[in-house]
PDB file of C-alpha atoms and ligand atoms in Angstrom:
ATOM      1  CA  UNK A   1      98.478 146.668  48.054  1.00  0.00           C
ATOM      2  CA  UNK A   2      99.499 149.729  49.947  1.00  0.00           C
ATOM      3  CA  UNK A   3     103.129 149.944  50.290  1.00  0.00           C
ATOM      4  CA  UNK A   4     104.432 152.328  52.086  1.00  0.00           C
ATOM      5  CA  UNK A   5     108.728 153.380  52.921  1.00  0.00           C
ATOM      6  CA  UNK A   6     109.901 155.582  55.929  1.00  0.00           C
ATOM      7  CA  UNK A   7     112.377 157.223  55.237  1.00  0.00           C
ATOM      8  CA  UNK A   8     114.867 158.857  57.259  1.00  0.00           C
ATOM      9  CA  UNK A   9     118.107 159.143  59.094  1.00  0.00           C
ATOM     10  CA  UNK A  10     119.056 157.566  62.347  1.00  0.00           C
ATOM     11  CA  UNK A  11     117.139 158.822  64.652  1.00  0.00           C
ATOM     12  CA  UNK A  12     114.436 160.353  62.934  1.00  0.00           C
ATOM     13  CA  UNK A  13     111.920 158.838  64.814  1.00  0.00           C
ATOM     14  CA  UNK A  14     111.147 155.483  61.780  1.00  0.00           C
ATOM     15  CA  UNK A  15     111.016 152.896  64.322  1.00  0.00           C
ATOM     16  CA  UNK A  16     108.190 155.047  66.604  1.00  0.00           C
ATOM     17  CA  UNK A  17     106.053 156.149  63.921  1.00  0.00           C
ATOM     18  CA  UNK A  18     106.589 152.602  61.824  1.00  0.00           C
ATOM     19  CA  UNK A  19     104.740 151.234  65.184  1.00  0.00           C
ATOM     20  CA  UNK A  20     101.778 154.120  65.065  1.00  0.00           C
ATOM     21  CA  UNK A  21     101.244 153.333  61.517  1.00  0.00           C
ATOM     22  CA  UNK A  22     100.928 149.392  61.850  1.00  0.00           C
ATOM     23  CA  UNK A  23      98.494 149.791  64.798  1.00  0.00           C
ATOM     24  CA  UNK A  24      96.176 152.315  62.779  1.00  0.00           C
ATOM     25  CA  UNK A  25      96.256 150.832  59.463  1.00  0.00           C
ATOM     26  CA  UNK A  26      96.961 146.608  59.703  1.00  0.00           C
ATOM     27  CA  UNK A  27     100.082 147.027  57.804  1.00  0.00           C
ATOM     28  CA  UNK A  28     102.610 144.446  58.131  1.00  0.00           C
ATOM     29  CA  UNK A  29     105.896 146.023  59.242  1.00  0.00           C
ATOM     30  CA  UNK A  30     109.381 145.468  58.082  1.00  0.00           C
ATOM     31  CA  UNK A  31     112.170 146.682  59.506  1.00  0.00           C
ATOM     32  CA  UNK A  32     115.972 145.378  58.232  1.00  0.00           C
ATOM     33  CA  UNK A  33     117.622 147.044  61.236  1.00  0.00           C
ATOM     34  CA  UNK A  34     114.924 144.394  63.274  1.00  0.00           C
ATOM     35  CA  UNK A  35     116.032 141.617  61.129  1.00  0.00           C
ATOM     36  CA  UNK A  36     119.439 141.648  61.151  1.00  0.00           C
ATOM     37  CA  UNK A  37     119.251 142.244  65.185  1.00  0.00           C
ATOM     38  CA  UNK A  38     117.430 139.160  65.628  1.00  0.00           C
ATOM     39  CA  UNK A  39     119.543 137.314  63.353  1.00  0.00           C
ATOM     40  CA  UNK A  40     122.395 138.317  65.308  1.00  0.00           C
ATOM     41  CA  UNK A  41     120.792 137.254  68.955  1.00  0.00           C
ATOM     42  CA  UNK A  42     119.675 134.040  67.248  1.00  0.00           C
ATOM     43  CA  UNK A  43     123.165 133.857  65.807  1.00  0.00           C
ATOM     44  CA  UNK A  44     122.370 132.262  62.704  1.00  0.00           C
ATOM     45  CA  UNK A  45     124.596 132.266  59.956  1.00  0.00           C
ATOM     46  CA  UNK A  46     123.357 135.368  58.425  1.00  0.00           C
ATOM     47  CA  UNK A  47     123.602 137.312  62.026  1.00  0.00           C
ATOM     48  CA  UNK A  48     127.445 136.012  61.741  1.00  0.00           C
ATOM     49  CA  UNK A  49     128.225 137.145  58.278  1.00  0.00           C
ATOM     50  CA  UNK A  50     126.367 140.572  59.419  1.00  0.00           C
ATOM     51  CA  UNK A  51     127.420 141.409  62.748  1.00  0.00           C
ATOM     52  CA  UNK A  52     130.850 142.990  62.508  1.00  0.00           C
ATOM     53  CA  UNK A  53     129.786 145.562  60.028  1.00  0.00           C
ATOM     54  CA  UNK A  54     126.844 146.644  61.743  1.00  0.00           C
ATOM     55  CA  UNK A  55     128.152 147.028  65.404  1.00  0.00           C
ATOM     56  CA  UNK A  56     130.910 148.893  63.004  1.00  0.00           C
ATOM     57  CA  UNK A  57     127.562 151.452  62.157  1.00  0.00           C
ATOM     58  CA  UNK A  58     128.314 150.125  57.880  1.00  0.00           C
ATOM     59  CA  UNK A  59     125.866 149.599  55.635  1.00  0.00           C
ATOM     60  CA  UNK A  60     125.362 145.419  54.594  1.00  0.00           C
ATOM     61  CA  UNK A  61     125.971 144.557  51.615  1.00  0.00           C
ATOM     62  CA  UNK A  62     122.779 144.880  48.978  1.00  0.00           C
ATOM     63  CA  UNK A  63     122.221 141.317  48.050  1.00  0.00           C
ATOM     64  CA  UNK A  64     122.425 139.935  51.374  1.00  0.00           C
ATOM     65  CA  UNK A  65     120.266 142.969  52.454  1.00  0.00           C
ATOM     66  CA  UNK A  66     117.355 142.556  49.237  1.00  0.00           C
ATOM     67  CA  UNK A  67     117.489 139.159  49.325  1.00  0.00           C
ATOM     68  CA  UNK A  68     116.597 138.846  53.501  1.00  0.00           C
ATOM     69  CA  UNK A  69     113.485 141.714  52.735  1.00  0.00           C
ATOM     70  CA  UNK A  70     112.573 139.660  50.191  1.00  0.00           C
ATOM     71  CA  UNK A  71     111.999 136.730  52.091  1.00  0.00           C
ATOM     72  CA  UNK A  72     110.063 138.115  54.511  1.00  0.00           C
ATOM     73  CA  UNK A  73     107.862 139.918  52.021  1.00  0.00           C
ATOM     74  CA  UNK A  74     107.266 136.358  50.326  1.00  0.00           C
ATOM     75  CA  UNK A  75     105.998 135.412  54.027  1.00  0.00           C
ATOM     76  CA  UNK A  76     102.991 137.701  54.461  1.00  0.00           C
ATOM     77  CA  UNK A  77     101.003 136.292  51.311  1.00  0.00           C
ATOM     78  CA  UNK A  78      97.439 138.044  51.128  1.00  0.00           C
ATOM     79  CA  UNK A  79      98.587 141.013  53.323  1.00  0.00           C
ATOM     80  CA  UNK A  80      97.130 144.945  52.565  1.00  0.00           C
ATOM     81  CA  UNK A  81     101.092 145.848  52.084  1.00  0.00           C
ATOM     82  CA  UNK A  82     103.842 147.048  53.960  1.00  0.00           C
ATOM     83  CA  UNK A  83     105.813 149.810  55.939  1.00  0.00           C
ATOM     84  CA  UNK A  84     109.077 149.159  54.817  1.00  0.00           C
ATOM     85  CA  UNK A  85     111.624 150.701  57.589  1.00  0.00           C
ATOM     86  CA  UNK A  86     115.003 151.329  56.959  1.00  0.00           C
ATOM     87  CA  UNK A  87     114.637 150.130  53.507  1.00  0.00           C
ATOM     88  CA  UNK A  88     115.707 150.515  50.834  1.00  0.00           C
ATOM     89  CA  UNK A  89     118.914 152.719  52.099  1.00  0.00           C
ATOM     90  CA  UNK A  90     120.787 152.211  48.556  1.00  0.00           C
ATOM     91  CA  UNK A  91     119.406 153.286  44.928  1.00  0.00           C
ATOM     92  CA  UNK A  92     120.348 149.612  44.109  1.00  0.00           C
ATOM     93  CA  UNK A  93     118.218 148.727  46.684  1.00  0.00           C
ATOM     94  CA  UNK A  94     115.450 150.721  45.652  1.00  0.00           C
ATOM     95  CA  UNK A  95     115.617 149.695  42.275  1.00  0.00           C
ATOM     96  CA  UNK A  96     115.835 145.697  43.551  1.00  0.00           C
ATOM     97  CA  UNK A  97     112.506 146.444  45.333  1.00  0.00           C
ATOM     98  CA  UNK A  98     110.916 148.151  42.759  1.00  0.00           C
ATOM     99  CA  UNK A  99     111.676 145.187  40.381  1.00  0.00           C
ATOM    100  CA  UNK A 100     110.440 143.106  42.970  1.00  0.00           C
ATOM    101  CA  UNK A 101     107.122 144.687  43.845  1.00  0.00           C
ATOM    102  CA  UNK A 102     106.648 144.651  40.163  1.00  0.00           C
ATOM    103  CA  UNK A 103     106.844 140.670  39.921  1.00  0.00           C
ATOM    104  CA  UNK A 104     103.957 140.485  42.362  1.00  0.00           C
ATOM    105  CA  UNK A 105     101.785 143.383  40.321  1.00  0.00           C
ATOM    106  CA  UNK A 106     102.549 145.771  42.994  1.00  0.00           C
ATOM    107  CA  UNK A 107     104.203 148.551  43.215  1.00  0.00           C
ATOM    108  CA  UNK A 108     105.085 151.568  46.170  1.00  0.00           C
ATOM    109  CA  UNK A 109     102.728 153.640  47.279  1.00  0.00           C
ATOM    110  CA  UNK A 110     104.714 156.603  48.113  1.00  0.00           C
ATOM    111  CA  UNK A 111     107.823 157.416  50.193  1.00  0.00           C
ATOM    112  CA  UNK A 112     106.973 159.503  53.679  1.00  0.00           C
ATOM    113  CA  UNK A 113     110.637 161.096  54.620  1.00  0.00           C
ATOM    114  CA  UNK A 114     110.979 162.360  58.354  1.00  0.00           C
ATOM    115  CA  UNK A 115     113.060 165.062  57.722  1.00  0.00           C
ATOM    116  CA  UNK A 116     115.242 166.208  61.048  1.00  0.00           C
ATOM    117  CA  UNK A 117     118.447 168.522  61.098  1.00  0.00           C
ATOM    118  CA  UNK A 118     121.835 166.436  62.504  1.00  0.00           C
ATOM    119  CA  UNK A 119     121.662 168.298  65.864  1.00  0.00           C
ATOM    120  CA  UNK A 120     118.566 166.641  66.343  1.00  0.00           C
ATOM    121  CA  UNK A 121     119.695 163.129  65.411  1.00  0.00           C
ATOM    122  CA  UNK A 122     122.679 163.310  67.423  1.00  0.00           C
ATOM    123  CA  UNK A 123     120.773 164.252  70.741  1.00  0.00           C
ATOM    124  CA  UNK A 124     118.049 161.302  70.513  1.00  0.00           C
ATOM    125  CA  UNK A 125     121.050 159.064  69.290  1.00  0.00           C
ATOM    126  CA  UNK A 126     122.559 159.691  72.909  1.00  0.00           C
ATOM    127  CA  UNK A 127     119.291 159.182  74.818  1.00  0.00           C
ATOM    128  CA  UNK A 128     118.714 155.760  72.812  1.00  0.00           C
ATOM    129  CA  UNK A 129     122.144 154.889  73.987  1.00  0.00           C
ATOM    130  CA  UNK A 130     121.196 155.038  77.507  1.00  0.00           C
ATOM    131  CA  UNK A 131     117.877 153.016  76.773  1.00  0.00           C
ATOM    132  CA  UNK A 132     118.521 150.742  74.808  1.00  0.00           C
ATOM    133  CA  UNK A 133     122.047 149.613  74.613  1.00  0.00           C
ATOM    134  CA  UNK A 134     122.807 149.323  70.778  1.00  0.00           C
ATOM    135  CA  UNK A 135     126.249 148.959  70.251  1.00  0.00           C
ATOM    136  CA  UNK A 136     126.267 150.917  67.376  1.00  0.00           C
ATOM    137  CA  UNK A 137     124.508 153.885  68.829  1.00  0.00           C
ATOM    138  CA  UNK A 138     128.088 154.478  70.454  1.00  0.00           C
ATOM    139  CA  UNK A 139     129.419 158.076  69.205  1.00  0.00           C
ATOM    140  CA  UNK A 140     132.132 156.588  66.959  1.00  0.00           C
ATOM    141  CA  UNK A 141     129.711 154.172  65.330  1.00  0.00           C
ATOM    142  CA  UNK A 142     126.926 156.920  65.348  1.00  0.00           C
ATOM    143  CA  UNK A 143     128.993 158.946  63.376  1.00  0.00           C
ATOM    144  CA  UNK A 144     129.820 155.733  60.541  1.00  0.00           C
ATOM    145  CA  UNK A 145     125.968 155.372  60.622  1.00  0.00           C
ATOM    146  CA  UNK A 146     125.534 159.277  59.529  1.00  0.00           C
ATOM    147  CA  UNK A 147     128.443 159.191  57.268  1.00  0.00           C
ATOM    148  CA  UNK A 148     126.907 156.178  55.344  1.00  0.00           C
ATOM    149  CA  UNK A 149     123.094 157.869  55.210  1.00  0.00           C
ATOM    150  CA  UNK A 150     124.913 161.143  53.541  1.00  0.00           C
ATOM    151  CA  UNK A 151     126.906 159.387  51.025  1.00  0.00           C
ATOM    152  CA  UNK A 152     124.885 156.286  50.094  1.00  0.00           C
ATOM    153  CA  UNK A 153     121.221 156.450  51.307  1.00  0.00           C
ATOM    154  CA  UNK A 154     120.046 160.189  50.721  1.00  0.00           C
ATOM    155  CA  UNK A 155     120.702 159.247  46.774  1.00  0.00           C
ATOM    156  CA  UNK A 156     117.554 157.076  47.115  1.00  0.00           C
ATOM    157  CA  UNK A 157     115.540 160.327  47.819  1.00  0.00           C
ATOM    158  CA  UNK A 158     115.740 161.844  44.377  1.00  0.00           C
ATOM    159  CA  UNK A 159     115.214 158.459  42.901  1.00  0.00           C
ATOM    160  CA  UNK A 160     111.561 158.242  44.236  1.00  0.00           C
ATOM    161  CA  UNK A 161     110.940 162.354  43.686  1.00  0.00           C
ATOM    162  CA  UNK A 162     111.610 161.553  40.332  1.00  0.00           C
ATOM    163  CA  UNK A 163     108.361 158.899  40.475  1.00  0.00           C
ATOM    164  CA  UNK A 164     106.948 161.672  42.243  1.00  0.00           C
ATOM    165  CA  UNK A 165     106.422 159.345  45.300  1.00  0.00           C
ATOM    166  CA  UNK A 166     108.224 161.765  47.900  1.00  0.00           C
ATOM    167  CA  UNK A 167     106.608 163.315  50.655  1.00  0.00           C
ATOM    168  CA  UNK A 168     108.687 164.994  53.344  1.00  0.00           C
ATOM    169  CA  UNK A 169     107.142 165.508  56.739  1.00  0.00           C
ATOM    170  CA  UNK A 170     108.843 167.761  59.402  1.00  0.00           C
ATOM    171  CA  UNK A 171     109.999 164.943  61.850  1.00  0.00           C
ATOM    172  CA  UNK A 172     111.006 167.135  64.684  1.00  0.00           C
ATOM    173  CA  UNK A 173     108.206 168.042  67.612  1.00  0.00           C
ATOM    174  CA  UNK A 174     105.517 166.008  69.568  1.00  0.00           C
ATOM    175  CA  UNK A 175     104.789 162.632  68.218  1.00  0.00           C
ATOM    176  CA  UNK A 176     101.285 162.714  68.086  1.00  0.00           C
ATOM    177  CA  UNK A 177     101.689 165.650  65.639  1.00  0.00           C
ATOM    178  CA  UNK A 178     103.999 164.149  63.674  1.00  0.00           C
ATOM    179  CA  UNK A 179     102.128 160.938  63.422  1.00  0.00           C
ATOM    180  CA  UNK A 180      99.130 163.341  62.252  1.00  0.00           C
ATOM    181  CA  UNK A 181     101.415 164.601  59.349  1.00  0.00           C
ATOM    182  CA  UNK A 182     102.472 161.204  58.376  1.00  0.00           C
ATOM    183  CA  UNK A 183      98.324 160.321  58.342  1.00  0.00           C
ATOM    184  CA  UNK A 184      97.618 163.098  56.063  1.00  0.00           C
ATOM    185  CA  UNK A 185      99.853 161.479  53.433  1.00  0.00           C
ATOM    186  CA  UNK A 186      98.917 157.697  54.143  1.00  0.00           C
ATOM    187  CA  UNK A 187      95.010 158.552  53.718  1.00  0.00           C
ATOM    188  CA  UNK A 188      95.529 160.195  50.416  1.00  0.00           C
ATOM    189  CA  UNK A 189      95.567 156.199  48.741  1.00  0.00           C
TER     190      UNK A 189
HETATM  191  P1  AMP B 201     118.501 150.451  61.728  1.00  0.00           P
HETATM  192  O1  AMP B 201     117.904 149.740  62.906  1.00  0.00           O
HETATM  193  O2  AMP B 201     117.522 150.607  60.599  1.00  0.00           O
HETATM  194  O3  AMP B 201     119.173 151.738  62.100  1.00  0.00           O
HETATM  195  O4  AMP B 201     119.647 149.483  61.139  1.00  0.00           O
HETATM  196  C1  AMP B 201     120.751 149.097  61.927  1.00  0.00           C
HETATM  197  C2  AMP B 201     121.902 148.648  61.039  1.00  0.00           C
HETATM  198  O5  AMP B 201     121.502 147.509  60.254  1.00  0.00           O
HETATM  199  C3  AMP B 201     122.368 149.667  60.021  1.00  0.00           C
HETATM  200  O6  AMP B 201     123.283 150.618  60.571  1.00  0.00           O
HETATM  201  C4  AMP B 201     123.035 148.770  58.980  1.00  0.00           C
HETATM  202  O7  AMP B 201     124.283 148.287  59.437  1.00  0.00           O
HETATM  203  C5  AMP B 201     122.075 147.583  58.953  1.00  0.00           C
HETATM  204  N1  AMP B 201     120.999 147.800  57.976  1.00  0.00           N
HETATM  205  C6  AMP B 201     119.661 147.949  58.252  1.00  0.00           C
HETATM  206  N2  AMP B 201     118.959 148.133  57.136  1.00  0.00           N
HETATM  207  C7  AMP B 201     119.853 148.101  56.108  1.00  0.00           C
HETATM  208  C8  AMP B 201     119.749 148.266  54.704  1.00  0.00           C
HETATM  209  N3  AMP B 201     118.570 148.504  54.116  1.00  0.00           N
HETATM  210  N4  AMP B 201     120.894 148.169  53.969  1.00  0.00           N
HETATM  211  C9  AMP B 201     122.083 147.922  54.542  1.00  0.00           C
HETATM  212  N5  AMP B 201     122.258 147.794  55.869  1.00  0.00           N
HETATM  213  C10 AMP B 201     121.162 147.883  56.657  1.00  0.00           C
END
């Protein structure tokens, strides 16, 4: 299997280039931030437990978080692997998923990180905002969501540069260029 993570901070353009990559090479595409919004507007019991802490722009807890990507991994038996988006944004996470890949004789592939200074992040942010709604792309919840990428999720980077799995691509500029960059890496396997 090919099993790929983007990796990057809100904003950085994951959710675009997740879409570019699934369309080019049949990947099935996982996204927690998709999960746990459907969850929510399907208000199951897992959208209710979740809700509060992400319209709060905080980070869910990692078993409730590992054990939801697991599931959905378990239902795409058979597939050529994954784009996981948005996960794993923990080093407990990571390691969970490396454990995990590891049951099913799998393992990942490498780790593509859109790398894009705050200024940046904070100017798509605000044009999201007015496109899409998301409650927690408000600039109070915005700024929760930054705080928790620089103190919990950028300690997964040096946990997969130590696999030597890390490869950062320069996620600021026009798509199509960037989605060239991210190509580059993905055809190397
Ligand atoms: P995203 O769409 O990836 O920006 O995710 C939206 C929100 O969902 C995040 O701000 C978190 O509250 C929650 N979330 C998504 N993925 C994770 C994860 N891997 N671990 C913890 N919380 C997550």
């Amino acid at each position: 299997m090919l099993n790929f993570v983007l990796f990057g901070p809100p904003g950085a353009g994951k959710g675009t280039q997740s879409q570019k990559l699934i369309d080019r090479y049949q990947l099935i595409h996982i996204s927690t931030g998709d999960l746990f919004r459907d969850h929510i507007s399907k208000q199951t019991s897992l959208g209710k437990q979740v809700s509060a802490l992400i319209a709060d722009g905080q980070l869910v807890p990692d078993a409730i978080t590992i054990a939801m990507l697991e599931e959905e991994v378990e239902k795409n038996p058979g597939t050529k692997g994954f784009i996981f988006d948005g996960f794993p944004r923990t080093v407990a996470q990571a390691a969970a998923l490396d454990t995990f890949l590891e049951s099913k004789g799998s393992a990942i592939t490498a780790v593509i990180a859109l790398d894009v200074d705050q200024e940046e992040l904070t100017k798509r942010i605000a044009e999201r905002q007015k496109l899409t709604n998301r409650v927690d792309d408000q600039a109070d919840k915005l700024q929760k969501r930054i705080e928790e990428y620089f103190n919990k999720t950028i300690h997964v980077l040096p946990y997969y540069e130590a696999q030597h799995k890390l490869s950062k691509v320069n996620g600021i500029g026009d798509i199509d260029a960037i989605f060239a960059e991210l190509c580059k890496v993905v055809d190397q396997f």
